[in-house]
PDB file of C-alpha atoms in Angstrom:
ATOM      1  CA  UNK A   4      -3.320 -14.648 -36.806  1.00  0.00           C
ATOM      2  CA  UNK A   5      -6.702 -12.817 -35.769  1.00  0.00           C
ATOM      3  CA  UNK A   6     -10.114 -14.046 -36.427  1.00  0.00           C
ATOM      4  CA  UNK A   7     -10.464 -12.228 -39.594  1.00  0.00           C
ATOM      5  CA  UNK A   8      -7.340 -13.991 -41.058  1.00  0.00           C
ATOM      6  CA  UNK A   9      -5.079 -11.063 -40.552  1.00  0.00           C
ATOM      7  CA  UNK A  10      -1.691 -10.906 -38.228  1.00  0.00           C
ATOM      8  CA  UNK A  11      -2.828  -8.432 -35.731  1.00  0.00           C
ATOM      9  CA  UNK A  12      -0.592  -5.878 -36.335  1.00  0.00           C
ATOM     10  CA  UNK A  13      -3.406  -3.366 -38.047  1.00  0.00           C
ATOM     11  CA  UNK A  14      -4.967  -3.682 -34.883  1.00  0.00           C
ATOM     12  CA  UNK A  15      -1.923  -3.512 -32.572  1.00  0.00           C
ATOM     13  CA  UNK A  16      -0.849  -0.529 -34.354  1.00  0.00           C
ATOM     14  CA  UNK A  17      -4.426   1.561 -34.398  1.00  0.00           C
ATOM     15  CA  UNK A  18      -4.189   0.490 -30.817  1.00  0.00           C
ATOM     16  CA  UNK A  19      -1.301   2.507 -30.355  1.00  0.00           C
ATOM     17  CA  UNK A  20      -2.135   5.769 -31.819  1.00  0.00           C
ATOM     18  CA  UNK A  21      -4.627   5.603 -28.856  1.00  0.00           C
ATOM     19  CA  UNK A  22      -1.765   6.350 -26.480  1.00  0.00           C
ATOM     20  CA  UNK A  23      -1.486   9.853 -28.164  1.00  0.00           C
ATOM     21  CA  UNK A  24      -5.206  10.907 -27.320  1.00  0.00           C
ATOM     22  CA  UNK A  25      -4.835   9.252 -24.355  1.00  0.00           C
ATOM     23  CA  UNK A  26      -1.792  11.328 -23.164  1.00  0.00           C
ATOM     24  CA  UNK A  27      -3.531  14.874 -24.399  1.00  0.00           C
ATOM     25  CA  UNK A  28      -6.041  14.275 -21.781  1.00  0.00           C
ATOM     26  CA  UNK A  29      -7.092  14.367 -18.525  1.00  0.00           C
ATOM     27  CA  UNK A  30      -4.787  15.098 -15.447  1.00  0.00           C
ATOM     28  CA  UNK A  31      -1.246  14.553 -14.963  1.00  0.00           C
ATOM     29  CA  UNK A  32       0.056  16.003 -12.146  1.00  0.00           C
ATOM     30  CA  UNK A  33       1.850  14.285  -9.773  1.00  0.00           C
ATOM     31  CA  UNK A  34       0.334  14.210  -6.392  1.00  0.00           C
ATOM     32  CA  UNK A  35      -0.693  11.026  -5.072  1.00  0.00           C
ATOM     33  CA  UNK A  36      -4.201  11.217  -4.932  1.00  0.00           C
ATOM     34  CA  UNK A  37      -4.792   7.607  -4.663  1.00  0.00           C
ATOM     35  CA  UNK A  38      -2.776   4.615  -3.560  1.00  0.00           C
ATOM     36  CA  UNK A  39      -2.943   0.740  -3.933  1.00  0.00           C
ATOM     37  CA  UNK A  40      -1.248  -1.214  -0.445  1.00  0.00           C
ATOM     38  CA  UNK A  41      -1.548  -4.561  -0.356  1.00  0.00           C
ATOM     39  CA  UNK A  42      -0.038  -6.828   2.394  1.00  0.00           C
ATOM     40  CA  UNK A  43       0.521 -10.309   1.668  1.00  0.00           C
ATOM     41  CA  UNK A  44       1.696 -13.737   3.319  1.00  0.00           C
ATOM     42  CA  UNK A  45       3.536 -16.088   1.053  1.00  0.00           C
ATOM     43  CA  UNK A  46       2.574 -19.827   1.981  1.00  0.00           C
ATOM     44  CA  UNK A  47       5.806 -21.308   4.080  1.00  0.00           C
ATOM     45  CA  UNK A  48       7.898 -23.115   2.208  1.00  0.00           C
ATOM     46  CA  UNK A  49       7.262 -20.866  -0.920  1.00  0.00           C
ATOM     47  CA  UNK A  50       8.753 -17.508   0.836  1.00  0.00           C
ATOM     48  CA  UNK A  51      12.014 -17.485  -1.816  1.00  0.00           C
ATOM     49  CA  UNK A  52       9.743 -18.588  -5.015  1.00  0.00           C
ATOM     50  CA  UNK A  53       7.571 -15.372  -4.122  1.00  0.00           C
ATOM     51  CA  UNK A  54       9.933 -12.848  -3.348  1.00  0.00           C
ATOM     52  CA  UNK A  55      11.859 -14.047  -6.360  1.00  0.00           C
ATOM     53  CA  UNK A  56       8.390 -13.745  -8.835  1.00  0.00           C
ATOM     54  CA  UNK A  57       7.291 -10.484  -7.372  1.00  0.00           C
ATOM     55  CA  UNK A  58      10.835  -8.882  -7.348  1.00  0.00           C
ATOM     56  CA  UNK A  59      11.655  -9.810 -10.758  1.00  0.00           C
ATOM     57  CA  UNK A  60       8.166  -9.815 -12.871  1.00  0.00           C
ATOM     58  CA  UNK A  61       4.850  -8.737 -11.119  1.00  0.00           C
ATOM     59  CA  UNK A  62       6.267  -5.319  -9.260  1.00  0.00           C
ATOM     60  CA  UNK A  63       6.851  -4.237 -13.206  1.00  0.00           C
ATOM     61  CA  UNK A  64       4.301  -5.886 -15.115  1.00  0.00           C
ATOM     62  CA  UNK A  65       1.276  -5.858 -12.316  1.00  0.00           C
ATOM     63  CA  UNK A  66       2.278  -2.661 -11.087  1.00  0.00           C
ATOM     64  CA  UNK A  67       4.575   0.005 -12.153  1.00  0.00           C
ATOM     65  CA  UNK A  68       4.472  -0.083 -16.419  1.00  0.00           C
ATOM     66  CA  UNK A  69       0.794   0.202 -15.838  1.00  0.00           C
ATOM     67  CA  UNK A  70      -0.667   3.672 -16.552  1.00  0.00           C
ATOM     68  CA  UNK A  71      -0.737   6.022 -13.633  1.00  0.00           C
ATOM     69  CA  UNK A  72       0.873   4.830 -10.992  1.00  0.00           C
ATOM     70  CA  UNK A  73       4.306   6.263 -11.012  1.00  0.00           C
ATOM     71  CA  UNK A  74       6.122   5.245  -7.617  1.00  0.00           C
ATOM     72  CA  UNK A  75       6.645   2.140  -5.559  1.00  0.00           C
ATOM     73  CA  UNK A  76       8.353   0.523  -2.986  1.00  0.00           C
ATOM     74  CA  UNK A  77       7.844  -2.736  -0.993  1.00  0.00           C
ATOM     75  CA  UNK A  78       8.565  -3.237   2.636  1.00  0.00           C
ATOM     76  CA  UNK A  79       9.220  -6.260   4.586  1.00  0.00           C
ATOM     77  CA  UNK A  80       8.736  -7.417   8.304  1.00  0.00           C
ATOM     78  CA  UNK A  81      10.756  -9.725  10.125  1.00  0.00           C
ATOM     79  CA  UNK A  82       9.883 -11.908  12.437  1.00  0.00           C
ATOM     80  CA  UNK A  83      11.069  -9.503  14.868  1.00  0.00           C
ATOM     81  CA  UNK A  84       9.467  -6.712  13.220  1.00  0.00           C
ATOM     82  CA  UNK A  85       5.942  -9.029  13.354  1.00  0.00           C
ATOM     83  CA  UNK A  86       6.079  -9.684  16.880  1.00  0.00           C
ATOM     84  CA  UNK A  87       6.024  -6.065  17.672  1.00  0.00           C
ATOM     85  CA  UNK A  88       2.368  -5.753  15.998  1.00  0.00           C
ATOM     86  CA  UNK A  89      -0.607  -4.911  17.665  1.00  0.00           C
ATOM     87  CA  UNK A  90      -3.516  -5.089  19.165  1.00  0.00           C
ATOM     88  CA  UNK A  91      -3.307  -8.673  19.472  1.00  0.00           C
ATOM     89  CA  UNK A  92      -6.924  -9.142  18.109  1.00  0.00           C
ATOM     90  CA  UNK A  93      -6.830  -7.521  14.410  1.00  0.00           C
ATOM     91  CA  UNK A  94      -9.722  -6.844  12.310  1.00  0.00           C
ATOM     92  CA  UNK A  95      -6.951  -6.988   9.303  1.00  0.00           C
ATOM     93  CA  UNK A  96      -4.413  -9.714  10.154  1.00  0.00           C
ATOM     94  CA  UNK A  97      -5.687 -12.624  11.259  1.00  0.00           C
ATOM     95  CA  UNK A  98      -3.516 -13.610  13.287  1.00  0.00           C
ATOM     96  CA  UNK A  99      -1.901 -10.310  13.314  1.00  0.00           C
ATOM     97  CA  UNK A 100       1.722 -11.308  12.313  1.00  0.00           C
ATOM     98  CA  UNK A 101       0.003 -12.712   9.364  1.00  0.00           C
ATOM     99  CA  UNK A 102       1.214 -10.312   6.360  1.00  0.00           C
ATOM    100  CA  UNK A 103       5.141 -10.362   6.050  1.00  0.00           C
ATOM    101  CA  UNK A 104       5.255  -8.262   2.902  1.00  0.00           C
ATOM    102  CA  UNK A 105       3.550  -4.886   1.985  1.00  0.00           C
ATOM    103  CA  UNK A 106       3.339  -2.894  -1.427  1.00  0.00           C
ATOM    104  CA  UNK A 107       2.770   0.792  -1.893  1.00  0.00           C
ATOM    105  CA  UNK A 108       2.205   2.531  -4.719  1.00  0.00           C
ATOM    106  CA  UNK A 109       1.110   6.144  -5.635  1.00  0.00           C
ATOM    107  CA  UNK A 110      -1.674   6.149  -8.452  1.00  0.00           C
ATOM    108  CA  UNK A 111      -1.929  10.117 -10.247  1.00  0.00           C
ATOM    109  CA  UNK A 112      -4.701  12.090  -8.881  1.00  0.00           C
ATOM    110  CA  UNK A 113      -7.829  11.864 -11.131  1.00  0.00           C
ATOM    111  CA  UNK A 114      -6.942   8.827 -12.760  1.00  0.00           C
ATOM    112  CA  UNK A 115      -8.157   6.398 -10.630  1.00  0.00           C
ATOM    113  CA  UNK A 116     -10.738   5.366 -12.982  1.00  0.00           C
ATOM    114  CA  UNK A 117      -8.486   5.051 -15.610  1.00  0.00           C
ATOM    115  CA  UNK A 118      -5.803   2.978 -14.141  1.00  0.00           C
ATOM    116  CA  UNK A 119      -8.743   0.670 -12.920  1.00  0.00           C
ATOM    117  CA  UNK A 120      -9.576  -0.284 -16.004  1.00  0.00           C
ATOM    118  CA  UNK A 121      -5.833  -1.196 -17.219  1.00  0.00           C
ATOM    119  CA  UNK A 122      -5.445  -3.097 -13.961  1.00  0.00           C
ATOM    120  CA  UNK A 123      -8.611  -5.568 -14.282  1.00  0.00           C
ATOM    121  CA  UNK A 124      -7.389  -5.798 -18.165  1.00  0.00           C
ATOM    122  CA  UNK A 125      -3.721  -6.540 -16.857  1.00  0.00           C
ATOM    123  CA  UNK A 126      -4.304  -8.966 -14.035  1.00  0.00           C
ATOM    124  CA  UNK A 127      -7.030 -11.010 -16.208  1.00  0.00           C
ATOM    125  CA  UNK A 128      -4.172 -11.345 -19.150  1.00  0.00           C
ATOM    126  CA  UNK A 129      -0.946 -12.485 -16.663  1.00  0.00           C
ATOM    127  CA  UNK A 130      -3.626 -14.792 -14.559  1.00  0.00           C
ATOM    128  CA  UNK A 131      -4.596 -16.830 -18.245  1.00  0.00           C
ATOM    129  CA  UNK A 132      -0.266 -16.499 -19.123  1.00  0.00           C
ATOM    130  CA  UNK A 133       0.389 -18.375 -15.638  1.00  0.00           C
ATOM    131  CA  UNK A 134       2.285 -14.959 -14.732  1.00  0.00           C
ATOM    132  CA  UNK A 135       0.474 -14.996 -11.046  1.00  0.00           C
ATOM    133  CA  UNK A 136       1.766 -16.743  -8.061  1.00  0.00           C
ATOM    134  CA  UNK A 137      -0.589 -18.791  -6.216  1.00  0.00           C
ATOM    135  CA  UNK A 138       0.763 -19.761  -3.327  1.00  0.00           C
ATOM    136  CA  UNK A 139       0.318 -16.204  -1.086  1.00  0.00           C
ATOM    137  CA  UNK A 140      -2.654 -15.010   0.537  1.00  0.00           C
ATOM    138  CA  UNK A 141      -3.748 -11.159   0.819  1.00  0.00           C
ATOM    139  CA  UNK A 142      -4.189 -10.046   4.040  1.00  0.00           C
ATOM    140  CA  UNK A 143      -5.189  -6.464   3.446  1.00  0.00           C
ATOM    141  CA  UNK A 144      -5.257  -5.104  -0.087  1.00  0.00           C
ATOM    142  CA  UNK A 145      -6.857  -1.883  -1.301  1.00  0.00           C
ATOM    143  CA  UNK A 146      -6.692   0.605  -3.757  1.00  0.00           C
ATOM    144  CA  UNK A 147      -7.279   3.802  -1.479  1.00  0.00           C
ATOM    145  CA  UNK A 148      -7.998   7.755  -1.912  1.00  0.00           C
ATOM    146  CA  UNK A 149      -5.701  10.234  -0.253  1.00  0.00           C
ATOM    147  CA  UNK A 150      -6.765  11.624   2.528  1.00  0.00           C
ATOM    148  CA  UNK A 151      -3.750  13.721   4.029  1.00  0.00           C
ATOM    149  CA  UNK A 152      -0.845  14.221   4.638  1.00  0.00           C
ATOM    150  CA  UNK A 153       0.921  15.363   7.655  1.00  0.00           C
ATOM    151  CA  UNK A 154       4.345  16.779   7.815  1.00  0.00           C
ATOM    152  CA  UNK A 155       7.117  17.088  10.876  1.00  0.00           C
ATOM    153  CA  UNK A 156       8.579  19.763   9.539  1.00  0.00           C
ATOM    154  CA  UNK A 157       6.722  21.542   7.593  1.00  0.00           C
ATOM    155  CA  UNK A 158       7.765  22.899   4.023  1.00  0.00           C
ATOM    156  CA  UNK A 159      11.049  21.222   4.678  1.00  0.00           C
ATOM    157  CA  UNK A 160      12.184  18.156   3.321  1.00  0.00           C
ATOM    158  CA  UNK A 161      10.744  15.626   0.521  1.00  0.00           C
ATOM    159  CA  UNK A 162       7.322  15.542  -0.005  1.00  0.00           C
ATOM    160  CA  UNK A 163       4.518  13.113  -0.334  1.00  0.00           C
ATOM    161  CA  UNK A 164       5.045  12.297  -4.000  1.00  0.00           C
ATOM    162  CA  UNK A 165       8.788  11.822  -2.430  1.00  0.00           C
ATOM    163  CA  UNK A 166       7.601   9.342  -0.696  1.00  0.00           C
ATOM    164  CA  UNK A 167       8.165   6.103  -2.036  1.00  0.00           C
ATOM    165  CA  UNK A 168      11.616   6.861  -4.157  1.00  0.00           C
ATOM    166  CA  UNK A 169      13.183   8.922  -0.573  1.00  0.00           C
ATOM    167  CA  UNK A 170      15.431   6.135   1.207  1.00  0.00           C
ATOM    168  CA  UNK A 171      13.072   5.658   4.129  1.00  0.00           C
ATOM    169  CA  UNK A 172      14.710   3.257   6.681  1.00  0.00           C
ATOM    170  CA  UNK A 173      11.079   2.248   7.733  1.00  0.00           C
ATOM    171  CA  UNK A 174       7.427   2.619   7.615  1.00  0.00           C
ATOM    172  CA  UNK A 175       4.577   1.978  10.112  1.00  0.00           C
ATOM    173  CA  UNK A 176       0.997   1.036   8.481  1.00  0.00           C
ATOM    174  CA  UNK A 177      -1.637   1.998  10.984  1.00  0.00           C
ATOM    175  CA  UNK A 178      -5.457   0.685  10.072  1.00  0.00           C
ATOM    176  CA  UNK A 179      -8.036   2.627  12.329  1.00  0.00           C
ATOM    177  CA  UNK A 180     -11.735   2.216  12.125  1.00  0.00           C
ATOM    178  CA  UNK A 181     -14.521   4.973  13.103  1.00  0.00           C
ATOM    179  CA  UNK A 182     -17.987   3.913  14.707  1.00  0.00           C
ATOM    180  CA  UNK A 183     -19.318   4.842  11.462  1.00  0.00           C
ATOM    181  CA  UNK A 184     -19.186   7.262   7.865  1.00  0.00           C
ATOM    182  CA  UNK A 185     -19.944  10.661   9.957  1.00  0.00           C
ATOM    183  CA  UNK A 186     -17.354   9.449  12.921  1.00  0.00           C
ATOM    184  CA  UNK A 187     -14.655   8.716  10.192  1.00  0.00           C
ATOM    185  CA  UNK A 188     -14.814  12.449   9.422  1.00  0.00           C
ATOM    186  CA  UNK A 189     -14.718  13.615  12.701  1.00  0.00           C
ATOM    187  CA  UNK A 190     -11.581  10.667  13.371  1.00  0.00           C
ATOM    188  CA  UNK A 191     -10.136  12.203  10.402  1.00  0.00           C
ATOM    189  CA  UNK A 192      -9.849  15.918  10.919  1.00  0.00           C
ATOM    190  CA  UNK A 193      -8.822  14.996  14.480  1.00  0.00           C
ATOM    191  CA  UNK A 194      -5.736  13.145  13.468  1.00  0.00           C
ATOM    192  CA  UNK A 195      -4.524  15.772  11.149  1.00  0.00           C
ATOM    193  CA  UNK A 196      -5.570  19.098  13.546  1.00  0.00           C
ATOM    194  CA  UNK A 197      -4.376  17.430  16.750  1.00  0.00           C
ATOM    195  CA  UNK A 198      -2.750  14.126  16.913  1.00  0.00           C
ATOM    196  CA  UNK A 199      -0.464  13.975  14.116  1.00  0.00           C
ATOM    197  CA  UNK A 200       1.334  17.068  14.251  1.00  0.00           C
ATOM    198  CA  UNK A 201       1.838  16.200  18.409  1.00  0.00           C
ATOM    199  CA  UNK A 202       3.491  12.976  17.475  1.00  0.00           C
ATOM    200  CA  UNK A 203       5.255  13.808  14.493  1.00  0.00           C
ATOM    201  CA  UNK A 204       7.040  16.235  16.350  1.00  0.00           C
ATOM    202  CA  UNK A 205      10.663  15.500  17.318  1.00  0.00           C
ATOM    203  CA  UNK A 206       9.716  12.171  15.964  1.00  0.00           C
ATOM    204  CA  UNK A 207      11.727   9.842  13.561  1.00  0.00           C
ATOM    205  CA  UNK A 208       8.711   9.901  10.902  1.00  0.00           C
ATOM    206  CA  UNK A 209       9.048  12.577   8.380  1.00  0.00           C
ATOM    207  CA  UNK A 210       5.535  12.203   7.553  1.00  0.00           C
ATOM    208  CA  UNK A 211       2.261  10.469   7.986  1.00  0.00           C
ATOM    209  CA  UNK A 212      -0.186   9.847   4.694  1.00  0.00           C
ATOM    210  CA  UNK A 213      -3.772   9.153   5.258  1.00  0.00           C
ATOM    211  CA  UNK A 214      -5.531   7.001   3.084  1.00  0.00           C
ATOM    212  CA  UNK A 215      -9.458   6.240   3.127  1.00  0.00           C
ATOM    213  CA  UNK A 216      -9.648   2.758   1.450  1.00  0.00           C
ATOM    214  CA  UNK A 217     -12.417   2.062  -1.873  1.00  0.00           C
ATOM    215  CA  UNK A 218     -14.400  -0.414  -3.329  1.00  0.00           C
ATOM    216  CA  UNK A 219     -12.615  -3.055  -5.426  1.00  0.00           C
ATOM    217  CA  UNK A 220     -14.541  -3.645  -8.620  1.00  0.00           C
ATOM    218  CA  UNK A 221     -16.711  -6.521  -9.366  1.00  0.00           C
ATOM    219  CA  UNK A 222     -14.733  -8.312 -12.236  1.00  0.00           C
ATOM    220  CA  UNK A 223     -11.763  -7.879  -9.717  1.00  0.00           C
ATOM    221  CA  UNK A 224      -9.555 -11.509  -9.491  1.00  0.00           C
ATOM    222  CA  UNK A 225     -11.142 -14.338  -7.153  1.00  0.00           C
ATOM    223  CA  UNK A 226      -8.383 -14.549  -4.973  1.00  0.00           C
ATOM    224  CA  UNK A 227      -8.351 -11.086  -3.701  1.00  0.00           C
ATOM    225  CA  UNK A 228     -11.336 -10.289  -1.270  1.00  0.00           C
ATOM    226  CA  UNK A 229     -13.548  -7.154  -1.375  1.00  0.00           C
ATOM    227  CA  UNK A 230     -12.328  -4.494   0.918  1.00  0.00           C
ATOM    228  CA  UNK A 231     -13.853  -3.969   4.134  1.00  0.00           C
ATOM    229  CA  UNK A 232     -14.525  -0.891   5.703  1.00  0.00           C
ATOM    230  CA  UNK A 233     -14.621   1.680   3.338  1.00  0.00           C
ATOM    231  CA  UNK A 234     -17.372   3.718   5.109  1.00  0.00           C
ATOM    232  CA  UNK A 235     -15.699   3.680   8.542  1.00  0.00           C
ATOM    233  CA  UNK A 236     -11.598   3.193   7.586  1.00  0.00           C
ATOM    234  CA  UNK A 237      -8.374   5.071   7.505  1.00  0.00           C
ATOM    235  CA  UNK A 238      -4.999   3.440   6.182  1.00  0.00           C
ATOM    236  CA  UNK A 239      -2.057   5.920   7.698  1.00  0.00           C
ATOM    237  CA  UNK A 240       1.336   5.398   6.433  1.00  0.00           C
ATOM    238  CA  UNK A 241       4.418   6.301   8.662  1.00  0.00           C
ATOM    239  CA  UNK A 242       7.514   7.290   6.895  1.00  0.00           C
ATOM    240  CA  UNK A 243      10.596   6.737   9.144  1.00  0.00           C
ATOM    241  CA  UNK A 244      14.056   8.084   8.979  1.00  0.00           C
ATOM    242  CA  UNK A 245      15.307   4.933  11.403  1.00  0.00           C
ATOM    243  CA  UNK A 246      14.579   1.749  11.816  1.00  0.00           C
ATOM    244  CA  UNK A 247      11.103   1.143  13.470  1.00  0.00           C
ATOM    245  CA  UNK A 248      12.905  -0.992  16.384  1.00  0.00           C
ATOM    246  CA  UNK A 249      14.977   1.711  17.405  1.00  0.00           C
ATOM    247  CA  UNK A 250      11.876   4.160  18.121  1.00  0.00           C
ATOM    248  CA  UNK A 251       9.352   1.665  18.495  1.00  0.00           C
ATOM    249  CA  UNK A 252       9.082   1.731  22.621  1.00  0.00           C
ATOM    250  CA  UNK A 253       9.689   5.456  22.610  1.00  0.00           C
ATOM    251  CA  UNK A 254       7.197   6.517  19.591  1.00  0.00           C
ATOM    252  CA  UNK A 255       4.960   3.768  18.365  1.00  0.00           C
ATOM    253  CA  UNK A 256       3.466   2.123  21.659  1.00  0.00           C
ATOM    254  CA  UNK A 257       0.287   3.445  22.717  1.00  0.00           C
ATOM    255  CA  UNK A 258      -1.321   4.405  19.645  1.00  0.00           C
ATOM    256  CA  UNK A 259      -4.419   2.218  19.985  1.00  0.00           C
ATOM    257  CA  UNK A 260      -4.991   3.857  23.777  1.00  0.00           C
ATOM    258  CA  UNK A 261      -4.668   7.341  22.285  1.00  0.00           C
ATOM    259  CA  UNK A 262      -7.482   6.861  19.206  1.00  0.00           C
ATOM    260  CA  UNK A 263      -9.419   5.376  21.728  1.00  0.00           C
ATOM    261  CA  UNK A 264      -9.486   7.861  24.500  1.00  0.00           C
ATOM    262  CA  UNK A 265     -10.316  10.820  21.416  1.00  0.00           C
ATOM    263  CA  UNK A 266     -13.640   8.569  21.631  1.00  0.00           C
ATOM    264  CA  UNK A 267     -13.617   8.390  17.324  1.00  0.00           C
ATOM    265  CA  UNK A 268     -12.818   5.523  16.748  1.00  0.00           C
ATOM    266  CA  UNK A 269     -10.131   1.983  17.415  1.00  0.00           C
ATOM    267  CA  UNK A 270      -6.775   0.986  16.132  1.00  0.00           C
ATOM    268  CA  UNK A 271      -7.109  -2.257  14.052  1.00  0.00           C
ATOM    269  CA  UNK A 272      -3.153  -2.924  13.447  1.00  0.00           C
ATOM    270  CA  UNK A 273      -0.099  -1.031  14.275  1.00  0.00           C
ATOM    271  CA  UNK A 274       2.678  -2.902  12.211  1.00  0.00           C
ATOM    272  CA  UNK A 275       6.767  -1.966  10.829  1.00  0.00           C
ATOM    273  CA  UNK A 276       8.260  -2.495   8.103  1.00  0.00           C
ATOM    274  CA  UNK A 277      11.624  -1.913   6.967  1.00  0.00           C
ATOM    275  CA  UNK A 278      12.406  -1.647   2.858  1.00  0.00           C
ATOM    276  CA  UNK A 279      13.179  -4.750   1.060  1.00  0.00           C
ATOM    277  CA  UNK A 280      16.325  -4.276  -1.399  1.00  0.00           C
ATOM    278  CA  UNK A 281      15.246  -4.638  -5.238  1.00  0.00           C
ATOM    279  CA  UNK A 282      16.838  -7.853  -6.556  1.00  0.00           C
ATOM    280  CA  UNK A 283      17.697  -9.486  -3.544  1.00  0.00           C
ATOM    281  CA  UNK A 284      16.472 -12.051  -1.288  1.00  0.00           C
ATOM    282  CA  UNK A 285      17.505  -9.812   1.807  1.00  0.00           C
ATOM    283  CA  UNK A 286      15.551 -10.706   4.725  1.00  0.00           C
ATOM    284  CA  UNK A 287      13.672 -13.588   3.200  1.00  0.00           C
ATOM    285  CA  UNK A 288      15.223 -16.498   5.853  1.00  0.00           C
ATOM    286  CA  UNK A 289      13.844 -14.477   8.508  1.00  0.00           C
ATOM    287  CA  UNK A 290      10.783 -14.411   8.041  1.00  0.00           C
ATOM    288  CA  UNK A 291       9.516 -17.054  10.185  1.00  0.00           C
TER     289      UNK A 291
END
């Protein structure tokens, strides 16, 4: 029963014929012109009860059946996989191993705004139904504007929209920082003119997306942190075709010397992932 006496379902139903205006405007194409990652580190002890909660309720209901973001995946490192991170020192992971699961998600171009506003609305509403698990911290979360995106072979093969629903065996998340806003252009244009393409090719990775990471809004929840760097910041996503360990010496090594000798800027965190299975604690006891 509403304020007014009534049951709510006037209301609920007016609210509904929104959808119909809603859907007649605006774009809907399907590039991914934006993208929320977010890296997190259940508490230990709690690594099951998270994996179990985000696999079975918030992926859906804090992610994907909210307007506008229409792909997912989530990726997982091993302890293995952590202890291959670097540089040691991290401006993101603190300490740098810190961050066992990641979650990417394409939002539609031009509806950043939009989803926003669901997604404030959303997280306030499972936070006061007790649908949010406490015991995790976020490491690096950000919803982040597409920058580029860099292919190995060209017209060939899935695309970026792809991305997240093509079995990738791995992914590498790469955080590099320019000196500052006019450097990040320069950094930028220089990793998709020159340095990309060179290491894409004959590489495992099909592609590399760059992401440039934005402001999270004021009524955002407590326990997620503003974003840093979002003047000086790229977010690059490697998709791989093979698991990171098997290329890791051979492709993945070195990355930090190379943005640093272009002069534009430093690698923050090199770090693989492999895909977690949907449903399944797979990889969950070895985590630590």
């Amino acid at each position: 029963m509403n304020e007014d006496g009534g049951t709510g379902s006037e209301d609920a139903g007016a609210g509904s014929e929104r959808y119909a205006e809603l859907a007649g405007a605006g774009p809907y194409g399907v590039r991914p012109g934006h993208a929320l990652i977010t890296m997190v580190e259940p508490h230990p002890g709690h690594e099951y009860a998270y994996n179990r909660w985000y696999e079975d309720d918030h992926y859906y209901a804090g992610a994907t059946a909210m307007p506008w973001i229409f792909a997912g995946r989530r990726w997982v490192a091993t302890k293995a996989l952590q202890e291959l991170r670097y540089p040691e020192k991290s401006a993101v992971a603190q300490p740098v191993g810190a961050g066992c699961y990641l979650s990417t998600y394409w939002v539609t171009e031009g509806r950043y705004d939009d989803h926003m506003k669901w997604t404030v609305a959303i997280n306030k509403r499972l936070n006061r139904d007790g649908r949010v698990y406490q015991d995790r911290t976020h490491v690096f979360t950000a919803f982040q504007d597409h920058e580029a995106t860099v292919y190995r072979d060209g017209a060939a093969g899935p695309r970026d929209f792809h991305a997240l629903d093509h079995p990738y065996a791995g992914l590498v998340l790469q955080v590099v920082d320019a000196e500052g806003p006019q450097q990040r252009a320069e950094l930028l244009e220089w990793l998709r003119s020159r340095h990309l393409p060179k290491r894409l090719k004959g590489s495992p990775a099909a592609m590399v997306t760059v992401f440039r990471p934005t402001p999270l809004p004021g009524d955002r929840m407590t326990y997620v942190k503003q974003v840093e760097g979002v003047d000086t910041r790229l977010t690059l996503l490697w998709f791989l075709q093979e698991d990171p360990r098997s290329c890791w010496a051979s492709r993945f090594t070195g990355l930090d010397a190379a943005v640093a000798e272009s002069g534009l800027g430093r690698v923050e965190l090199v770090a693989p992932f492999v895909p977690t299975v949907p449903g399944t604690d797979r990889y969950v006891d070895r985590l630590r």
